[in-house]
PDB file of C-alpha atoms in Angstrom:
ATOM      1  CA  ALA K   1     -23.029 110.663  55.488  1.00 38.00           C
ATOM      2  CA  GLY K   2     -24.643 110.723  52.030  1.00 37.00           C
ATOM      3  CA  PRO K   3     -28.130 109.516  51.151  1.00 35.00           C
ATOM      4  CA  ALA K   4     -28.830 105.788  51.417  1.00 36.00           C
ATOM      5  CA  ARG K   5     -28.644 104.046  48.114  1.00 34.00           C
ATOM      6  CA  GLY K   6     -29.989 100.648  47.042  1.00 34.00           C
ATOM      7  CA  PRO K   7     -27.630  97.919  46.134  1.00 34.00           C
ATOM      8  CA  SER K   8     -26.040  97.981  42.674  1.00 33.00           C
ATOM      9  CA  PRO K   9     -27.400  95.559  40.152  1.00 36.00           C
ATOM     10  CA  ALA K  10     -24.440  93.210  40.635  1.00 36.00           C
ATOM     11  CA  ALA K  11     -24.958  93.275  44.428  1.00 33.00           C
ATOM     12  CA  ARG K  12     -28.669  92.344  44.325  1.00 34.00           C
ATOM     13  CA  PRO K  13     -29.588  88.676  44.510  1.00 38.00           C
ATOM     14  CA  GLY K  14     -29.795  87.608  40.874  1.00 41.00           C
ATOM     15  CA  GLY K  15     -28.374  90.982  39.848  1.00 45.00           C
ATOM     16  CA  GLY K  16     -26.169  91.791  36.977  1.00 47.00           C
ATOM     17  CA  ALA K  17     -28.596  93.537  34.658  1.00 49.00           C
ATOM     18  CA  ALA K  18     -27.707  93.949  30.987  1.00 53.00           C
ATOM     19  CA  ALA K  19     -29.482  95.735  28.139  1.00 53.00           C
ATOM     20  CA  GLY K  20     -32.741  94.415  26.782  1.00 69.00           C
ATOM     21  CA  GLY K  21     -33.972  92.828  29.994  1.00 88.00           C
ATOM     22  CA  LEU K  22     -31.181  90.270  30.071  1.00 95.00           C
ATOM     23  CA  THR K  23     -30.461  89.518  33.748  1.00 97.00           C
ATOM     24  CA  PHE K  24     -28.949  86.692  35.779  1.00 97.00           C
ATOM     25  CA  ASP K  25     -32.420  85.868  36.959  1.00 97.00           C
ATOM     26  CA  LEU K  26     -33.528  85.431  33.337  1.00 97.00           C
ATOM     27  CA  ALA K  27     -30.586  83.107  32.698  1.00 97.00           C
ATOM     28  CA  LEU K  28     -31.792  80.990  35.645  1.00 97.00           C
ATOM     29  CA  SER K  29     -35.500  81.002  34.709  1.00 97.00           C
ATOM     30  CA  ASP K  30     -35.479  81.116  30.881  1.00 97.00           C
ATOM     31  CA  LEU K  31     -32.039  80.108  29.659  1.00 98.00           C
ATOM     32  CA  ASP K  32     -33.054  79.841  26.011  1.00 97.00           C
ATOM     33  CA  LYS K  33     -34.334  83.426  25.998  1.00 97.00           C
ATOM     34  CA  ALA K  34     -31.239  84.665  27.849  1.00 98.00           C
ATOM     35  CA  GLU K  35     -29.017  82.957  25.252  1.00 98.00           C
ATOM     36  CA  GLN K  36     -31.070  84.384  22.409  1.00 97.00           C
ATOM     37  CA  LEU K  37     -30.555  87.885  23.761  1.00 97.00           C
ATOM     38  CA  ALA K  38     -26.887  87.574  24.633  1.00 97.00           C
ATOM     39  CA  TYR K  39     -25.691  85.607  21.640  1.00 97.00           C
ATOM     40  CA  GLY K  40     -28.034  87.330  19.262  1.00 95.00           C
ATOM     41  CA  SER K  41     -26.235  90.564  20.181  1.00 94.00           C
ATOM     42  CA  VAL K  42     -22.835  88.940  19.770  1.00 96.00           C
ATOM     43  CA  PHE K  43     -23.807  87.445  16.382  1.00 97.00           C
ATOM     44  CA  SER K  44     -25.003  90.797  15.050  1.00 95.00           C
ATOM     45  CA  GLY K  45     -21.399  92.002  15.394  1.00 95.00           C
ATOM     46  CA  PHE K  46     -20.260  89.286  12.994  1.00 96.00           C
ATOM     47  CA  VAL K  47     -22.666  89.916  10.101  1.00 94.00           C
ATOM     48  CA  ALA K  48     -22.644  92.726   7.557  1.00 92.00           C
ATOM     49  CA  PRO K  49     -25.629  95.091   7.573  1.00 91.00           C
ATOM     50  CA  GLY K  50     -28.610  93.304   5.910  1.00 90.00           C
ATOM     51  CA  ALA K  51     -26.909  89.872   5.848  1.00 92.00           C
ATOM     52  CA  THR K  52     -28.362  86.837   7.577  1.00 92.00           C
ATOM     53  CA  GLY K  53     -25.220  84.794   7.889  1.00 95.00           C
ATOM     54  CA  VAL K  54     -21.463  84.888   8.199  1.00 97.00           C
ATOM     55  CA  GLY K  55     -18.797  82.809   6.432  1.00 96.00           C
ATOM     56  CA  VAL K  56     -16.973  80.094   8.304  1.00 96.00           C
ATOM     57  CA  ASP K  57     -13.782  82.024   7.597  1.00 95.00           C
ATOM     58  CA  SER K  58     -14.840  84.985   9.700  1.00 96.00           C
ATOM     59  CA  ALA K  59     -11.958  85.629  12.125  1.00 96.00           C
ATOM     60  CA  ALA K  60     -14.282  87.229  14.700  1.00 96.00           C
ATOM     61  CA  LEU K  61     -16.746  84.284  14.616  1.00 97.00           C
ATOM     62  CA  ARG K  62     -13.911  81.743  14.829  1.00 97.00           C
ATOM     63  CA  ASP K  63     -12.220  83.546  17.676  1.00 96.00           C
ATOM     64  CA  TYR K  64     -15.442  83.897  19.632  1.00 97.00           C
ATOM     65  CA  ILE K  65     -16.401  80.216  19.303  1.00 97.00           C
ATOM     66  CA  ALA K  66     -12.859  79.047  20.092  1.00 95.00           C
ATOM     67  CA  THR K  67     -12.678  81.131  23.247  1.00 94.00           C
ATOM     68  CA  ASN K  68     -16.271  80.835  24.517  1.00 96.00           C
ATOM     69  CA  THR K  69     -17.088  77.183  23.939  1.00 97.00           C
ATOM     70  CA  CYS K  70     -15.359  73.886  24.552  1.00 96.00           C
ATOM     71  CA  VAL K  71     -14.542  73.469  20.838  1.00 96.00           C
ATOM     72  CA  PRO K  72     -10.777  73.113  20.517  1.00 93.00           C
ATOM     73  CA  TYR K  73      -9.295  75.435  17.850  1.00 92.00           C
ATOM     74  CA  SER K  74      -7.984  72.343  16.039  1.00 94.00           C
ATOM     75  CA  GLU K  75     -11.585  71.127  15.542  1.00 96.00           C
ATOM     76  CA  LEU K  76     -13.053  74.485  14.643  1.00 96.00           C
ATOM     77  CA  ASP K  77     -13.085  73.965  10.866  1.00 96.00           C
ATOM     78  CA  VAL K  78     -14.990  70.703  11.118  1.00 97.00           C
ATOM     79  CA  VAL K  79     -17.499  72.090  13.585  1.00 97.00           C
ATOM     80  CA  LEU K  80     -18.143  75.242  11.573  1.00 97.00           C
ATOM     81  CA  LEU K  81     -18.320  73.461   8.186  1.00 97.00           C
ATOM     82  CA  THR K  82     -20.736  70.910   9.659  1.00 97.00           C
ATOM     83  CA  ALA K  83     -22.977  73.719  10.921  1.00 96.00           C
ATOM     84  CA  ALA K  84     -22.740  75.706   7.694  1.00 96.00           C
ATOM     85  CA  SER K  85     -23.438  72.677   5.489  1.00 95.00           C
ATOM     86  CA  ALA K  86     -27.120  72.817   6.511  1.00 92.00           C
ATOM     87  CA  ASN K  87     -27.384  76.074   4.553  1.00 93.00           C
ATOM     88  CA  GLU K  88     -27.198  76.413   0.817  1.00 94.00           C
ATOM     89  CA  ASP K  89     -24.848  79.353   0.986  1.00 94.00           C
ATOM     90  CA  MET K  90     -22.521  77.591   3.475  1.00 95.00           C
ATOM     91  CA  GLN K  91     -22.861  80.372   6.031  1.00 97.00           C
ATOM     92  CA  ILE K  92     -23.448  80.290   9.732  1.00 97.00           C
ATOM     93  CA  THR K  93     -26.861  81.791  10.639  1.00 97.00           C
ATOM     94  CA  GLN K  94     -27.837  83.154  14.009  1.00 97.00           C
ATOM     95  CA  ALA K  95     -29.738  79.905  14.707  1.00 97.00           C
ATOM     96  CA  ASP K  96     -26.585  77.910  13.813  1.00 97.00           C
ATOM     97  CA  PHE K  97     -24.533  80.116  16.102  1.00 98.00           C
ATOM     98  CA  LEU K  98     -26.968  79.659  19.011  1.00 98.00           C
ATOM     99  CA  LYS K  99     -26.931  75.920  18.502  1.00 97.00           C
ATOM    100  CA  LEU K 100     -23.116  75.876  18.439  1.00 98.00           C
ATOM    101  CA  MET K 101     -22.971  77.875  21.682  1.00 98.00           C
ATOM    102  CA  ARG K 102     -25.576  75.662  23.411  1.00 97.00           C
ATOM    103  CA  GLU K 103     -24.182  72.303  22.275  1.00 97.00           C
ATOM    104  CA  ASN K 104     -20.550  73.136  23.092  1.00 97.00           C
ATOM    105  CA  ALA K 105     -20.846  74.654  26.585  1.00 97.00           C
ATOM    106  CA  ILE K 106     -18.951  71.768  28.164  1.00 97.00           C
ATOM    107  CA  PRO K 107     -16.971  68.794  26.931  1.00 96.00           C
ATOM    108  CA  GLU K 108     -19.116  65.625  26.957  1.00 95.00           C
ATOM    109  CA  GLY K 109     -16.077  63.542  27.942  1.00 95.00           C
ATOM    110  CA  LEU K 110     -15.658  65.629  31.072  1.00 96.00           C
ATOM    111  CA  VAL K 111     -19.339  65.155  31.975  1.00 96.00           C
ATOM    112  CA  LEU K 112     -19.139  61.385  31.556  1.00 94.00           C
ATOM    113  CA  GLU K 113     -15.815  61.120  33.374  1.00 94.00           C
ATOM    114  CA  ARG K 114     -17.198  62.976  36.384  1.00 95.00           C
ATOM    115  CA  TYR K 115     -20.370  60.845  36.501  1.00 95.00           C
ATOM    116  CA  LEU K 116     -18.351  57.610  36.416  1.00 93.00           C
ATOM    117  CA  GLY K 117     -16.073  59.067  39.095  1.00 93.00           C
ATOM    118  CA  LEU K 118     -19.108  59.574  41.321  1.00 93.00           C
ATOM    119  CA  THR K 119     -20.740  56.238  40.479  1.00 90.00           C
ATOM    120  CA  PRO K 120     -17.999  53.807  39.392  1.00 77.00           C
ATOM    121  CA  ASP K 121     -20.577  51.072  38.673  1.00 85.00           C
ATOM    122  CA  GLY K 122     -22.638  53.407  36.516  1.00 78.00           C
ATOM    123  CA  SER K 123     -25.658  53.184  38.795  1.00 89.00           C
ATOM    124  CA  GLU K 124     -27.853  56.223  39.499  1.00 94.00           C
ATOM    125  CA  LEU K 125     -26.405  58.938  41.630  1.00 94.00           C
ATOM    126  CA  PRO K 126     -28.079  60.121  44.856  1.00 93.00           C
ATOM    127  CA  SER K 127     -29.296  63.690  44.358  1.00 92.00           C
ATOM    128  CA  ALA K 128     -27.113  65.041  47.254  1.00 90.00           C
ATOM    129  CA  ASP K 129     -24.074  63.582  45.488  1.00 94.00           C
ATOM    130  CA  CYS K 130     -25.247  65.155  42.250  1.00 95.00           C
ATOM    131  CA  ARG K 131     -25.009  68.658  43.723  1.00 94.00           C
ATOM    132  CA  THR K 132     -21.523  67.896  45.074  1.00 94.00           C
ATOM    133  CA  GLY K 133     -20.541  66.583  41.665  1.00 95.00           C
ATOM    134  CA  LEU K 134     -21.872  69.656  39.918  1.00 96.00           C
ATOM    135  CA  PHE K 135     -19.771  71.795  42.261  1.00 94.00           C
ATOM    136  CA  MET K 136     -16.673  69.806  41.156  1.00 94.00           C
ATOM    137  CA  VAL K 137     -17.584  70.226  37.507  1.00 96.00           C
ATOM    138  CA  LYS K 138     -18.082  73.927  38.092  1.00 96.00           C
ATOM    139  CA  ASP K 139     -14.449  74.165  39.131  1.00 92.00           C
ATOM    140  CA  GLU K 140     -13.476  72.773  35.690  1.00 92.00           C
ATOM    141  CA  LEU K 141     -15.065  75.802  33.986  1.00 93.00           C
ATOM    142  CA  GLY K 142     -12.268  78.149  35.049  1.00 90.00           C
ATOM    143  CA  ALA K 143     -12.814  81.831  34.113  1.00 91.00           C
ATOM    144  CA  THR K 144     -16.348  81.002  32.997  1.00 94.00           C
ATOM    145  CA  ALA K 145     -17.187  79.869  36.571  1.00 94.00           C
ATOM    146  CA  SER K 146     -15.522  82.990  37.975  1.00 94.00           C
ATOM    147  CA  ALA K 147     -17.905  85.134  35.894  1.00 94.00           C
ATOM    148  CA  VAL K 148     -20.833  83.768  37.843  1.00 96.00           C
ATOM    149  CA  GLY K 149     -19.235  84.603  41.191  1.00 92.00           C
ATOM    150  CA  ASP K 150     -19.173  82.446  44.279  1.00 88.00           C
ATOM    151  CA  GLY K 151     -22.238  84.025  45.846  1.00 92.00           C
ATOM    152  CA  ARG K 152     -24.536  83.029  42.989  1.00 97.00           C
ATOM    153  CA  TRP K 153     -23.591  79.357  42.439  1.00 97.00           C
ATOM    154  CA  ASP K 154     -26.253  78.070  44.864  1.00 95.00           C
ATOM    155  CA  ALA K 155     -28.891  79.751  42.703  1.00 97.00           C
ATOM    156  CA  VAL K 156     -27.434  78.109  39.605  1.00 98.00           C
ATOM    157  CA  PHE K 157     -27.452  74.669  41.267  1.00 96.00           C
ATOM    158  CA  ASP K 158     -31.028  75.204  42.488  1.00 96.00           C
ATOM    159  CA  ALA K 159     -32.174  76.223  38.981  1.00 97.00           C
ATOM    160  CA  VAL K 160     -30.377  73.306  37.323  1.00 97.00           C
ATOM    161  CA  MET K 161     -31.599  70.742  39.783  1.00 95.00           C
ATOM    162  CA  ARG K 162     -35.189  71.962  40.178  1.00 94.00           C
ATOM    163  CA  THR K 163     -36.583  68.753  38.579  1.00 92.00           C
ATOM    164  CA  VAL K 164     -34.324  66.307  40.458  1.00 93.00           C
ATOM    165  CA  GLY K 165     -35.719  63.257  42.113  1.00 92.00           C
ATOM    166  CA  PRO K 166     -34.047  61.128  44.831  1.00 94.00           C
ATOM    167  CA  THR K 167     -31.557  59.741  42.308  1.00 95.00           C
ATOM    168  CA  VAL K 168     -29.995  61.082  39.098  1.00 95.00           C
ATOM    169  CA  SER K 169     -29.468  59.032  35.944  1.00 95.00           C
ATOM    170  CA  MET K 170     -26.538  59.592  33.625  1.00 94.00           C
ATOM    171  CA  GLU K 171     -28.879  61.307  31.169  1.00 95.00           C
ATOM    172  CA  SER K 172     -30.138  63.713  33.842  1.00 96.00           C
ATOM    173  CA  TRP K 173     -26.560  64.335  35.011  1.00 96.00           C
ATOM    174  CA  THR K 174     -25.587  65.246  31.492  1.00 97.00           C
ATOM    175  CA  THR K 175     -28.548  67.608  31.197  1.00 97.00           C
ATOM    176  CA  PHE K 176     -27.715  69.238  34.548  1.00 97.00           C
ATOM    177  CA  CYS K 177     -24.011  69.746  33.631  1.00 98.00           C
ATOM    178  CA  LYS K 178     -24.830  71.193  30.228  1.00 98.00           C
ATOM    179  CA  ARG K 179     -27.433  73.559  31.661  1.00 98.00           C
ATOM    180  CA  MET K 180     -25.023  74.664  34.391  1.00 98.00           C
ATOM    181  CA  ALA K 181     -22.264  75.373  31.865  1.00 98.00           C
ATOM    182  CA  ARG K 182     -24.712  77.223  29.543  1.00 98.00           C
ATOM    183  CA  ILE K 183     -25.816  79.426  32.442  1.00 98.00           C
ATOM    184  CA  ALA K 184     -22.199  80.166  33.316  1.00 98.00           C
ATOM    185  CA  ARG K 185     -21.254  80.910  29.708  1.00 97.00           C
ATOM    186  CA  VAL K 186     -24.197  83.247  29.052  1.00 97.00           C
ATOM    187  CA  THR K 187     -23.463  84.996  32.360  1.00 97.00           C
ATOM    188  CA  LYS K 188     -19.903  85.553  31.234  1.00 96.00           C
ATOM    189  CA  ALA K 189     -20.874  86.621  27.675  1.00 95.00           C
ATOM    190  CA  ALA K 190     -23.475  89.150  28.831  1.00 95.00           C
ATOM    191  CA  LYS K 191     -21.470  90.275  31.884  1.00 95.00           C
ATOM    192  CA  LEU K 192     -24.463  89.588  34.114  1.00 94.00           C
TER     193      LEU K 192
END
């Protein structure tokens, strides 16, 4: 028998370390920072050396957003042009890219549909039902959910719901769903 070894990063609770201190634990505790690290690295691959933005016609940018957000390819032009229109040079900056990734982690229609399915009268949702509902929404994330791995979803739900009270409003539900999807997407993007 060989020497005993500690668990691999992916086997440790909260494991899945990436370069620059980006870990699954960071995605749970400081999602904005984790996204900045992960998507900042991705964005740097789109821009020319010394440039601060990328054109909306960049094939790499378009492909990345189309495959790593809920933006349908048919709506990509509108979404990118809207984001770029805030800049005089009509380019997507890193801040624009981060905003696109954060705001398009999950379709809002799906979030609303699931909430109304759990509370047909639109009343507040008991917190226990919220967790069950989040589990159902997680299943809608497909390969993105698979990137998190079954063993780590309880940690995601705990992080997302850490501020929950006895009941959950539609606004809180929306926040929880978006945060859950953002954690799953950054986990997939950074291979945490």
